[in-house]
Short mmCIF file of C-alpha atoms (C1' of nucleotides) in Angstrom, two decimals:
data_model
loop_
_atom_site.label_atom_id
_atom_site.label_comp_id
_atom_site.label_asym_id
_atom_site.label_seq_id
_atom_site.Cartn_x
_atom_site.Cartn_y
_atom_site.Cartn_z
CA MET A 164 128.85 110.67 74.35
CA VAL A 165 125.60 108.87 74.42
CA ASN A 166 125.58 106.87 77.60
CA GLY A 167 129.00 107.39 78.96
CA THR A 168 130.62 108.05 82.27
CA ARG A 169 128.84 111.29 83.00
CA LYS A 170 127.79 110.18 86.42
CA VAL A 171 130.30 108.03 88.21
CA GLY A 172 128.75 106.37 91.22
CA ARG A 173 130.88 105.18 94.05
CA GLN A 174 129.55 101.70 93.56
CA ALA A 175 130.05 100.04 90.25
CA ALA A 176 126.60 98.54 90.54
CA SER A 177 124.94 101.87 91.13
CA SER A 178 126.08 103.53 87.98
CA ARG A 179 124.85 100.56 85.98
CA LEU A 180 121.30 100.96 87.06
CA PRO A 181 119.21 102.26 84.16
CA ARG A 182 118.79 105.99 84.31
CA TYR A 183 115.02 105.97 84.15
CA LEU A 184 114.90 103.72 87.20
CA GLN A 185 117.18 106.09 89.05
CA VAL A 186 114.95 109.01 88.17
CA ALA A 187 111.86 107.02 89.11
CA SER A 188 113.27 106.18 92.51
CA VAL A 189 113.97 109.83 93.26
CA LEU A 190 110.45 110.84 92.25
CA ARG A 191 108.97 108.02 94.29
CA ARG A 192 110.91 109.15 97.30
CA ARG A 193 109.65 112.73 96.89
CA ILE A 194 106.11 111.49 97.00
CA GLN A 195 106.84 109.32 100.00
CA ASP A 196 108.50 112.19 101.84
CA GLY A 197 105.57 114.49 101.17
CA ILE A 198 107.53 116.94 99.05
CA TRP A 199 104.78 116.38 96.50
CA LEU A 200 101.39 115.68 98.04
CA VAL A 201 98.39 114.04 96.45
CA GLY A 202 96.89 116.46 93.96
CA ASP A 203 100.11 118.41 93.54
CA LYS A 204 101.56 119.09 90.13
CA ILE A 205 105.08 117.80 90.02
CA ALA A 206 107.97 119.48 88.20
CA THR A 207 107.62 119.73 84.41
CA LEU A 208 109.40 117.40 82.06
CA GLU A 209 111.70 120.23 81.10
CA GLN A 210 112.67 120.91 84.72
CA LEU A 211 113.29 117.25 85.39
CA GLU A 212 115.33 116.87 82.21
CA GLY A 213 117.52 119.68 83.46
CA GLU A 214 117.73 118.47 87.03
CA PHE A 215 118.77 114.93 86.21
CA ASP A 216 120.55 115.80 83.01
CA VAL A 217 118.73 113.19 80.98
CA ALA A 218 116.72 113.23 77.79
CA ARG A 219 113.03 113.94 77.75
CA VAL A 220 112.16 110.40 76.78
CA THR A 221 114.02 109.10 79.80
CA VAL A 222 112.08 111.27 82.20
CA ARG A 223 108.90 110.14 80.52
CA GLN A 224 109.91 106.53 81.01
CA ALA A 225 110.36 107.12 84.72
CA ILE A 226 107.01 108.89 84.98
CA GLU A 227 105.35 106.15 82.99
CA LEU A 228 106.60 103.64 85.53
CA LEU A 229 105.04 105.59 88.37
CA GLN A 230 101.83 105.95 86.39
CA VAL A 231 101.63 102.18 86.16
CA GLU A 232 102.14 102.08 89.91
CA GLY A 233 99.23 104.49 90.17
CA LEU A 234 101.23 107.23 91.85
CA LEU A 235 101.15 109.76 89.02
CA LYS A 236 98.87 110.83 86.20
CA SER A 237 99.97 113.01 83.31
CA HIS A 238 97.65 115.37 81.44
CA GLN A 239 98.72 116.78 78.12
CA GLY A 240 99.05 120.50 78.32
CA ARG A 241 98.53 120.65 82.08
CA GLY A 242 101.23 118.72 83.77
CA THR A 243 101.78 115.60 85.84
CA PHE A 244 99.96 115.16 89.13
CA VAL A 245 100.26 112.98 92.19
CA THR A 246 97.27 110.66 92.45
CA LYS A 247 98.09 108.36 95.33
CA PRO A 248 100.02 108.61 98.57
CA LEU A 249 102.76 106.07 99.04
CA LYS A 250 101.58 103.98 101.93
CA ASN A 251 101.82 100.31 102.64
CA GLU A 252 98.63 98.88 104.09
CA ARG A 253 99.22 95.20 104.61
CA TRP A 254 101.61 95.40 107.49
CA LEU A 255 102.58 92.41 109.50
CA HIS A 256 103.14 93.87 112.93
CA LEU A 257 105.97 92.03 114.51
CA ALA A 258 105.45 91.15 118.10
CA THR A 259 107.48 92.55 120.94
CA ASP A 260 105.99 90.36 123.64
CA TRP A 261 105.10 86.73 123.97
CA ALA A 262 101.31 87.01 124.08
CA SER A 263 101.02 89.10 120.94
CA LEU A 264 103.51 86.88 119.20
CA ILE A 265 101.45 83.78 119.83
CA ALA A 266 97.96 85.18 119.35
CA PRO A 267 98.01 85.98 115.64
CA ILE A 268 99.85 82.90 114.45
CA ARG A 269 97.38 80.41 115.85
CA GLU A 270 95.31 80.13 112.72
CA ASN A 271 98.18 80.28 110.28
CA VAL A 272 98.24 77.61 107.66
CA LEU A 273 101.45 75.72 107.40
CA GLU A 274 102.83 73.97 104.38
CA LEU A 275 105.67 71.64 105.22
CA LEU A 276 108.65 71.59 102.88
CA PRO A 277 110.88 68.65 102.26
CA VAL A 278 113.98 68.80 104.37
CA GLY A 279 117.05 68.20 102.27
CA ASP A 280 120.23 68.26 104.30
CA ALA A 281 119.11 68.92 107.83
CA PRO A 282 121.69 70.55 110.08
CA ALA A 283 122.59 68.09 112.81
CA ALA A 284 122.09 70.70 115.49
CA PRO A 285 121.07 74.35 115.46
CA LEU A 286 123.82 76.93 115.54
CA ILE A 287 123.67 78.53 118.92
CA GLY A 288 125.16 81.85 119.83
CA GLU A 289 126.96 82.87 122.97
CA GLY A 290 124.67 82.78 125.97
CA GLU A 291 121.63 81.53 124.13
CA GLY A 292 121.48 78.34 126.14
CA LYS A 293 122.63 74.71 126.18
CA LEU A 294 121.96 72.22 123.42
CA ALA A 295 119.42 69.46 123.90
CA PRO A 296 120.58 65.91 123.03
CA SER A 297 118.92 66.03 119.64
CA TYR A 298 116.53 68.06 117.55
CA THR A 299 113.90 67.65 114.90
CA TYR A 300 114.28 70.01 111.98
CA LEU A 301 111.28 71.30 110.03
CA ARG A 302 110.98 73.64 107.12
CA SER A 303 107.71 75.20 106.11
CA VAL A 304 106.03 78.02 104.31
CA GLN A 305 103.58 79.83 106.53
CA LYS A 306 100.53 81.17 104.86
CA ARG A 307 97.69 83.49 105.61
CA GLY A 308 94.96 82.32 103.32
CA SER A 309 96.83 81.52 100.16
CA GLU A 310 99.44 84.26 100.57
CA PRO A 311 102.82 83.01 101.70
CA TYR A 312 104.18 85.34 104.34
CA ALA A 313 107.09 83.57 105.91
CA LEU A 314 109.61 80.83 105.31
CA ALA A 315 110.33 78.97 108.51
CA ARG A 316 113.26 76.84 109.54
CA VAL A 317 112.64 75.35 112.95
CA HIS A 318 114.57 73.19 115.38
CA ILE A 319 112.54 71.53 118.11
CA ALA A 320 114.10 69.48 120.85
CA ARG A 321 113.28 65.92 119.86
CA GLU A 322 111.86 65.10 123.24
CA ILE A 323 109.35 67.94 122.91
CA TYR A 324 108.55 67.18 119.30
CA ALA A 325 107.82 63.55 120.12
CA ARG A 326 104.97 64.58 122.38
CA ALA A 327 102.84 65.88 119.52
CA PRO A 328 104.39 65.24 116.12
CA LYS A 329 101.10 65.63 114.31
CA ARG A 330 100.33 69.00 115.78
CA PHE A 331 103.83 70.21 114.98
CA ALA A 332 103.26 69.24 111.38
CA ALA A 333 100.04 71.17 111.05
CA HIS A 334 100.44 74.27 113.18
CA PRO A 335 103.18 76.81 113.76
CA ALA A 336 105.57 75.27 116.23
CA LEU A 337 105.48 78.22 118.56
CA ALA A 338 101.72 77.98 118.90
CA VAL A 339 101.95 74.28 119.67
CA LEU A 340 104.68 74.93 122.18
CA ALA A 341 102.71 77.66 123.91
CA GLU A 342 99.75 75.38 124.40
CA MET A 343 101.74 72.46 125.70
CA LYS A 344 101.32 71.57 129.33
CA GLY A 345 104.34 70.79 131.39
CA VAL A 346 106.84 72.68 129.28
CA PRO A 347 108.04 75.49 131.47
CA ILE A 348 109.44 78.25 129.33
CA ALA A 349 112.06 80.20 131.19
CA HIS A 350 113.32 82.44 128.48
CA ALA A 351 112.25 83.45 125.00
CA HIS A 352 113.92 86.05 122.91
CA GLN A 353 113.70 87.14 119.36
CA SER A 354 116.20 89.01 117.27
CA LEU A 355 115.52 90.69 114.00
CA SER A 356 117.95 91.38 111.23
CA ILE A 357 117.67 92.40 107.63
CA SER A 358 118.82 90.49 104.63
CA ALA A 359 118.08 89.85 100.98
CA ALA A 360 116.16 87.01 99.40
CA ASP A 361 118.16 84.16 97.96
CA VAL A 362 116.81 82.05 95.15
CA GLU A 363 114.90 79.62 97.29
CA THR A 364 113.44 82.20 99.62
CA ALA A 365 112.39 84.26 96.64
CA ARG A 366 110.59 81.32 95.15
CA HIS A 367 108.74 80.32 98.30
CA LEU A 368 107.69 83.86 99.21
CA ASP A 369 107.02 84.95 95.65
CA ILE A 370 109.35 87.93 95.77
CA ALA A 371 112.26 88.99 93.59
CA ILE A 372 115.73 87.61 94.11
CA SER A 373 117.70 89.88 96.44
CA ALA A 374 114.55 91.68 97.51
CA PRO A 375 114.79 92.88 101.12
CA THR A 376 113.75 90.41 103.79
CA ALA A 377 113.46 90.35 107.55
CA GLU A 378 115.02 87.48 109.42
CA ALA A 379 113.55 86.77 112.81
CA ARG A 380 115.41 84.38 115.04
CA CYS A 381 113.56 83.12 118.03
CA VAL A 382 115.14 81.08 120.81
CA VAL A 383 113.17 79.46 123.63
CA THR A 384 114.81 77.79 126.60
CA ASP A 385 113.40 75.78 129.49
CA ALA A 386 114.12 76.09 133.20
CA ARG A 387 117.42 74.23 132.85
CA ASP A 388 118.55 76.70 130.19
CA VAL A 389 118.24 74.09 127.48
CA VAL A 390 117.19 75.35 124.08
CA ILE A 391 113.93 73.58 123.29
CA TYR A 392 112.97 75.64 120.28
CA LEU A 393 114.93 77.69 117.80
CA SER A 394 113.45 79.18 114.69
CA GLU A 395 114.53 81.33 111.83
CA LEU A 396 111.68 82.96 109.98
CA THR A 397 112.20 84.92 106.80
CA TYR A 398 109.57 87.49 105.92
CA PRO A 399 109.24 89.61 102.80
CA GLY A 400 110.65 92.94 103.90
CA ASP A 401 107.82 95.03 102.60
CA VAL A 402 105.37 93.44 104.98
CA VAL A 403 107.22 93.72 108.23
CA ARG A 404 106.59 96.49 110.66
CA LEU A 405 107.68 96.84 114.22
CA ASN A 406 106.36 99.36 116.71
CA ILE A 407 108.27 100.33 119.78
CA GLU A 408 106.96 102.54 122.55
CA LEU A 409 109.86 104.52 123.92
CA ILE A 410 108.01 106.81 126.32
CA ASP A 411 104.34 106.94 127.15
CA ARG A 412 103.24 109.37 129.82
CA ARG A 413 99.90 110.12 128.22
CA ARG A 414 96.62 109.71 130.02
CA ARG A 415 94.39 107.16 128.36
CA MET B 278 111.83 84.83 74.97
CA VAL B 279 114.87 86.88 75.45
CA ASN B 280 114.31 89.04 78.47
CA GLY B 281 110.71 88.50 79.19
CA THR B 282 108.37 88.02 82.07
CA ARG B 283 109.72 84.77 83.26
CA LYS B 284 109.92 85.84 86.84
CA VAL B 285 107.16 88.08 88.00
CA GLY B 286 108.13 89.20 91.46
CA ARG B 287 106.02 91.15 93.84
CA GLN B 288 108.40 94.05 93.38
CA ALA B 289 108.37 95.39 89.88
CA ALA B 290 111.43 97.54 90.38
CA SER B 291 113.61 94.74 91.68
CA SER B 292 112.89 92.38 88.88
CA ARG B 293 113.85 95.06 86.39
CA LEU B 294 117.36 95.05 87.70
CA PRO B 295 119.68 93.57 85.11
CA ARG B 296 119.99 89.88 85.73
CA TYR B 297 123.74 89.88 86.16
CA LEU B 298 123.36 92.43 88.97
CA GLN B 299 120.80 90.25 90.69
CA VAL B 300 123.09 87.28 90.44
CA ALA B 301 126.03 89.35 91.66
CA SER B 302 124.13 90.47 94.71
CA VAL B 303 123.24 86.93 95.66
CA LEU B 304 126.84 85.81 95.33
CA ARG B 305 128.01 88.82 97.32
CA ARG B 306 125.60 87.89 100.09
CA ARG B 307 126.80 84.31 100.19
CA ILE B 308 130.28 85.57 100.80
CA GLN B 309 129.05 87.95 103.44
CA ASP B 310 127.02 85.23 105.14
CA GLY B 311 130.02 82.95 105.25
CA ILE B 312 128.47 80.30 103.04
CA TRP B 313 131.63 80.63 100.97
CA LEU B 314 134.70 81.47 103.03
CA VAL B 315 137.98 82.97 101.87
CA GLY B 316 139.86 80.39 99.86
CA ASP B 317 136.74 78.40 99.07
CA LYS B 318 135.89 77.43 95.55
CA ILE B 319 132.45 78.69 94.71
CA ALA B 320 129.89 76.84 92.63
CA THR B 321 130.80 76.20 89.01
CA LEU B 322 129.45 78.29 86.19
CA GLU B 323 127.30 75.37 85.18
CA GLN B 324 125.75 75.06 88.63
CA LEU B 325 125.11 78.79 88.80
CA GLU B 326 123.59 78.84 85.32
CA GLY B 327 121.15 76.21 86.42
CA GLU B 328 120.39 77.73 89.77
CA PHE B 329 119.57 81.19 88.47
CA ASP B 330 118.30 80.01 85.13
CA VAL B 331 120.46 82.43 83.14
CA ALA B 332 123.00 82.05 80.38
CA ARG B 333 126.63 81.33 81.08
CA VAL B 334 127.72 84.75 79.89
CA THR B 335 125.40 86.38 82.41
CA VAL B 336 126.94 84.44 85.29
CA ARG B 337 130.36 85.43 84.02
CA GLN B 338 129.31 89.06 83.99
CA ALA B 339 128.25 88.82 87.63
CA ILE B 340 131.48 87.13 88.62
CA GLU B 341 133.50 89.68 86.72
CA LEU B 342 131.84 92.40 88.76
CA LEU B 343 132.90 90.71 91.99
CA GLN B 344 136.40 90.20 90.62
CA VAL B 345 136.65 93.95 90.14
CA GLU B 346 135.50 94.37 93.73
CA GLY B 347 138.28 92.01 94.72
CA LEU B 348 136.00 89.40 96.23
CA LEU B 349 136.56 86.67 93.69
CA LYS B 350 139.27 85.37 91.43
CA SER B 351 138.67 82.97 88.59
CA HIS B 352 141.29 80.50 87.40
CA GLN B 353 140.79 78.78 84.11
CA GLY B 354 140.40 75.09 84.58
CA ARG B 355 140.31 75.28 88.37
CA GLY B 356 137.32 77.33 89.32
CA THR B 357 136.45 80.60 90.99
CA PHE B 358 137.69 81.33 94.49
CA VAL B 359 136.87 83.74 97.26
CA THR B 360 139.76 86.12 97.85
CA LYS B 361 138.39 88.60 100.36
CA PRO B 362 136.05 88.26 103.34
CA LEU B 363 132.98 90.41 103.55
CA LYS B 364 132.10 90.08 107.17
CA ASN B 365 129.85 92.35 108.99
CA GLU B 366 130.86 92.98 112.58
CA ARG B 367 129.53 96.44 113.11
CA TRP B 368 126.03 95.68 114.35
CA LEU B 369 123.94 98.61 115.24
CA HIS B 370 121.62 97.44 117.99
CA LEU B 371 118.42 99.30 117.61
CA ALA B 372 117.02 100.67 120.81
CA THR B 373 113.74 99.58 122.32
CA ASP B 374 113.63 102.17 125.08
CA TRP B 375 114.32 105.85 125.34
CA ALA B 376 117.45 105.79 127.45
CA SER B 377 119.30 103.32 125.30
CA LEU B 378 118.19 105.15 122.20
CA ILE B 379 119.65 108.42 123.39
CA ALA B 380 122.83 107.18 125.03
CA PRO B 381 124.76 105.89 122.03
CA ILE B 382 123.89 108.67 119.61
CA ARG B 383 125.30 111.45 121.75
CA GLU B 384 128.70 111.45 120.16
CA ASN B 385 127.60 110.86 116.63
CA VAL B 386 128.99 113.14 114.02
CA LEU B 387 126.45 114.81 111.83
CA GLU B 388 126.94 116.06 108.33
CA LEU B 389 124.14 118.34 107.22
CA LEU B 390 122.87 117.92 103.69
CA PRO B 391 121.43 120.70 101.60
CA VAL B 392 117.67 120.71 101.71
CA GLY B 393 116.26 121.12 98.24
CA ASP B 394 112.51 121.05 98.29
CA ALA B 395 111.44 120.67 101.87
CA PRO B 396 108.03 119.19 102.58
CA ALA B 397 105.78 121.88 103.96
CA ALA B 398 104.87 119.74 106.92
CA PRO B 399 105.67 116.22 108.04
CA LEU B 400 103.21 113.54 107.03
CA ILE B 401 101.49 112.38 110.15
CA GLY B 402 99.62 109.15 110.58
CA GLU B 403 96.40 108.46 112.39
CA GLY B 404 96.77 109.08 116.10
CA GLU B 405 100.38 110.20 115.98
CA GLY B 406 99.50 113.63 117.30
CA LYS B 407 98.64 117.15 116.19
CA LEU B 408 100.73 119.28 113.91
CA ALA B 409 102.68 122.22 115.25
CA PRO B 410 102.25 125.52 113.39
CA SER B 411 105.48 125.06 111.48
CA TYR B 412 108.55 122.91 111.27
CA THR B 413 112.19 123.13 110.41
CA TYR B 414 113.35 120.39 108.08
CA LEU B 415 116.86 119.02 108.24
CA ARG B 416 118.61 116.32 106.27
CA SER B 417 121.85 114.82 107.35
CA VAL B 418 124.17 111.89 107.13
CA GLN B 419 125.01 110.52 110.54
CA LYS B 420 128.46 109.15 110.93
CA ARG B 421 130.46 107.10 113.36
CA GLY B 422 133.98 108.12 112.70
CA SER B 423 134.08 108.46 108.96
CA GLU B 424 131.61 105.67 108.31
CA PRO B 425 128.16 106.81 107.31
CA TYR B 426 125.56 104.75 109.11
CA ALA B 427 122.29 106.56 108.65
CA LEU B 428 120.55 109.05 106.45
CA ALA B 429 118.28 111.28 108.51
CA ARG B 430 115.31 113.39 107.53
CA VAL B 431 114.09 115.33 110.51
CA HIS B 432 111.21 117.67 111.23
CA ILE B 433 111.54 119.76 114.38
CA ALA B 434 108.78 122.10 115.55
CA ARG B 435 110.11 125.52 114.66
CA GLU B 436 109.57 126.85 118.15
CA ILE B 437 111.79 124.12 119.56
CA TYR B 438 114.39 124.41 116.86
CA ALA B 439 114.66 128.16 117.43
CA ARG B 440 115.88 127.60 120.96
CA ALA B 441 119.14 126.01 119.88
CA PRO B 442 119.63 126.12 116.12
CA LYS B 443 123.37 125.68 116.41
CA ARG B 444 123.13 122.58 118.53
CA PHE B 445 120.59 121.08 116.16
CA ALA B 446 123.00 121.63 113.30
CA ALA B 447 125.85 119.86 115.03
CA HIS B 448 124.31 117.03 117.01
CA PRO B 449 121.62 114.44 116.41
CA ALA B 450 118.31 116.17 117.00
CA LEU B 451 117.07 113.56 119.44
CA ALA B 452 120.10 114.03 121.64
CA VAL B 453 119.59 117.79 121.64
CA LEU B 454 115.92 117.33 122.40
CA ALA B 455 116.60 114.96 125.26
CA GLU B 456 118.92 117.42 126.93
CA MET B 457 116.63 120.39 126.55
CA LYS B 458 115.09 121.79 129.68
CA GLY B 459 111.44 122.68 129.70
CA VAL B 460 110.43 120.38 126.88
CA PRO B 461 108.13 117.84 128.45
CA ILE B 462 108.00 114.75 126.32
CA ALA B 463 104.73 112.93 126.74
CA HIS B 464 105.07 110.28 124.14
CA ALA B 465 107.79 108.90 121.94
CA HIS B 466 107.45 105.94 119.68
CA GLN B 467 109.48 104.40 116.95
CA SER B 468 108.45 102.17 114.13
CA LEU B 469 110.72 100.12 111.97
CA SER B 470 110.09 98.99 108.45
CA ILE B 471 112.19 97.50 105.72
CA SER B 472 112.84 98.93 102.33
CA ALA B 473 115.39 99.13 99.54
CA ALA B 474 117.91 101.88 98.93
CA ASP B 475 116.95 104.46 96.34
CA VAL B 476 119.59 106.25 94.33
CA GLU B 477 120.21 109.03 96.79
CA THR B 478 120.20 106.85 99.86
CA ALA B 479 122.61 104.47 98.20
CA ARG B 480 124.97 107.30 97.45
CA HIS B 481 124.93 108.77 100.94
CA LEU B 482 125.30 105.46 102.75
CA ASP B 483 127.70 104.04 100.23
CA ILE B 484 125.67 100.95 99.56
CA ALA B 485 124.31 99.44 96.37
CA ILE B 486 121.07 100.65 94.89
CA SER B 487 118.12 98.58 96.07
CA ALA B 488 120.21 97.06 98.82
CA PRO B 489 118.06 96.30 101.86
CA THR B 490 117.59 99.16 104.30
CA ALA B 491 115.85 99.71 107.60
CA GLU B 492 113.64 102.75 107.95
CA ALA B 493 113.10 103.94 111.49
CA ARG B 494 110.41 106.51 112.05
CA CYS B 495 110.42 108.25 115.39
CA VAL B 496 107.66 110.55 116.58
CA VAL B 497 107.87 112.62 119.76
CA THR B 498 104.92 114.58 121.14
CA ASP B 499 104.63 117.02 124.03
CA ALA B 500 102.04 117.16 126.78
CA ARG B 501 99.45 118.77 124.51
CA ASP B 502 99.87 115.91 122.01
CA VAL B 503 101.65 118.18 119.54
CA VAL B 504 104.33 116.54 117.42
CA ILE B 505 107.54 118.35 118.26
CA TYR B 506 109.91 115.96 116.52
CA LEU B 507 109.53 113.51 113.70
CA SER B 508 112.38 111.71 112.06
CA GLU B 509 112.93 109.14 109.42
CA LEU B 510 116.29 107.45 109.58
CA THR B 511 117.46 105.08 106.90
CA TYR B 512 120.09 102.55 107.90
CA PRO B 513 121.93 100.05 105.73
CA GLY B 514 120.05 96.84 106.35
CA ASP B 515 123.07 94.74 107.10
CA VAL B 516 123.91 96.82 110.12
CA VAL B 517 120.63 96.76 111.92
CA ARG B 518 119.86 94.28 114.61
CA LEU B 519 117.05 94.31 117.09
CA ASN B 520 116.70 92.19 120.16
CA ILE B 521 113.41 91.59 121.86
CA GLU B 522 112.93 89.82 125.15
CA LEU B 523 109.65 87.97 124.99
CA ILE B 524 109.81 86.11 128.28
CA ASP B 525 112.47 86.19 130.95
CA ARG B 526 111.87 84.17 134.09
CA ARG B 527 115.49 83.33 134.60
CA ARG B 528 117.30 84.10 137.86
CA ARG B 529 120.18 86.47 137.33
"C1'" DC C 52 87.78 134.68 70.57
"C1'" DT C 53 92.42 134.53 69.36
"C1'" DC C 54 97.17 134.07 70.27
"C1'" DA C 55 101.13 132.77 72.53
"C1'" DA C 56 103.23 130.32 76.10
"C1'" DT C 57 103.39 126.15 78.53
"C1'" DT C 58 103.34 121.42 78.92
"C1'" DT C 59 102.79 116.71 77.72
"C1'" DG C 60 102.64 113.25 73.70
"C1'" DT C 61 104.87 111.14 69.62
"C1'" DT C 62 108.30 109.99 66.38
"C1'" DC C 63 112.82 109.40 64.08
"C1'" DG C 64 117.62 108.03 63.81
"C1'" DT C 65 121.51 106.44 66.18
"C1'" DA C 66 124.50 104.30 69.64
"C1'" DT C 67 125.36 101.34 73.37
"C1'" DG C 68 124.01 97.86 77.00
"C1'" DT C 69 122.01 93.42 78.26
"C1'" DA C 70 120.98 88.56 77.45
"C1'" DT C 71 120.22 84.52 74.75
"C1'" DG C 72 121.86 80.27 72.43
"C1'" DA D 192 133.28 84.62 69.70
"C1'" DC D 193 129.22 85.51 67.04
"C1'" DA D 194 124.64 86.56 65.38
"C1'" DT D 195 120.40 88.04 67.10
"C1'" DA D 196 116.88 90.47 69.73
"C1'" DC D 197 115.42 93.53 72.85
"C1'" DA D 198 116.34 97.42 76.38
"C1'" DT D 199 118.26 101.76 77.41
"C1'" DA D 200 119.46 106.46 76.27
"C1'" DC D 201 120.37 110.48 73.57
"C1'" DG D 202 118.85 114.70 70.89
"C1'" DA D 203 115.76 116.95 68.20
"C1'" DA D 204 111.68 118.06 65.93
"C1'" DC D 205 106.84 118.32 65.75
"C1'" DA D 206 101.93 117.47 67.37
"C1'" DA D 207 98.16 118.15 70.63
"C1'" DA D 208 95.97 119.93 74.73
"C1'" DT D 209 95.57 123.51 78.19
"C1'" DT D 210 95.94 127.97 80.17
"C1'" DG D 211 95.79 132.78 80.68
"C1'" DA D 212 96.58 137.33 78.68
#
DNA sequence: CTCAATTTGTTCGTATGTATG
DNA sequence: ACATACATACGAACAAATTGA
């Protein structure tokens, strides 16, 4: 039996994943969890062969992958060592209040996308508010510098949009909205869920198809409980980070 | 070019997934998202070929996978139809304050996992607190009923753990901690990031490898700023939902 | 210094999986 | 379905570097 049914995963898809990728993902996780720290010598090829029940060459393939990622370095005769901790630096801290949501997006560059079939009206959930008579629908890629970091699909109540169509085309809608006089915002909430990139999202954000993404849905209503803004932003998952203070009784 | 570098994603690992698995996961998501409902005819092979830029056989392989899962059924000359819904109703609303974090997890069932190589100490970030002298490391699958919904890796300061080892083995550590007398909690924060399931996570949570996941890291410190609890919970991404009130000036 | 044990590096042949056109 | 090309995986043998007795 060369590559048979030795390991039968519960999910058909799982068992089809190449062995060396499976091994690599376990090793990566051990580094991330701190089981092997930077400078540590990891288990020998022989040990890993035994543990995962794979051939030597397969273990080497996995290790090679992590060497390319810069996490490991092998030395003939000595062993394989951890060279880099597994940390993500370029976090996009997702806001949990209005001010810190607006502040960082002010200078974002916005690249409008052609709108194919625009939905007539946004899909509104229970208790999110009442629909305005009509909406303008915009799609855009939001960029920081030249890096795309979010794909936006935005509905703006037409009446609001009409007040400053040019600004809405050049700046993130939320920033424009926040600066607008005479638009009393009664309620704004955001909900975050997790999904996977479809073909179009993948292309715009330059990530792999079915790579993890974060979907942020933001709904803003005015004093009459009419939804004046509704956006769905898709971020590459590996960039999103959200901090939540649960308790803070410390002296500062 | 047979299987070359046509698509260079930001995530090396994802793009190395066999194409037919990538295609399958996109189709699966469309069913889950309700883009194709039960009874609907999905896009033709020709359309899918074009969309994903793969050969016909590759699309067929993806569809075959979903036929085995019972989601699709192909009929020669008619098309391929959705036969089973894949709706997600079981949202897990992630807590944004201490009380609502503790409340729902009280009755969770906990299935301890064997700890192979435990990290000597938890990896602590800048400003998260000081390390206790030693920690107990636990791994578990948290369940609601028989459904696994999170994979937990928990460090508890040994001194704290020693006070109620049996309770820590049977209940979620945070719940035990919250009920403990004489443990003054000065600071608790949680951070959420998004990742993809590795082999082990996929197995424990019964999801596909590299399916989106949410990683919640929770750090609890005592009055002397010593980290007494640190956990990393991995949730299936499609279950996590987080609501954030940005502004609320409504009358209730 | 030498020797043996340990550990990674390299190569071969073979079989099966993935993907194209 | 077929021919083709490349990727994955096995097992085994041997080479080269390092370490410590």
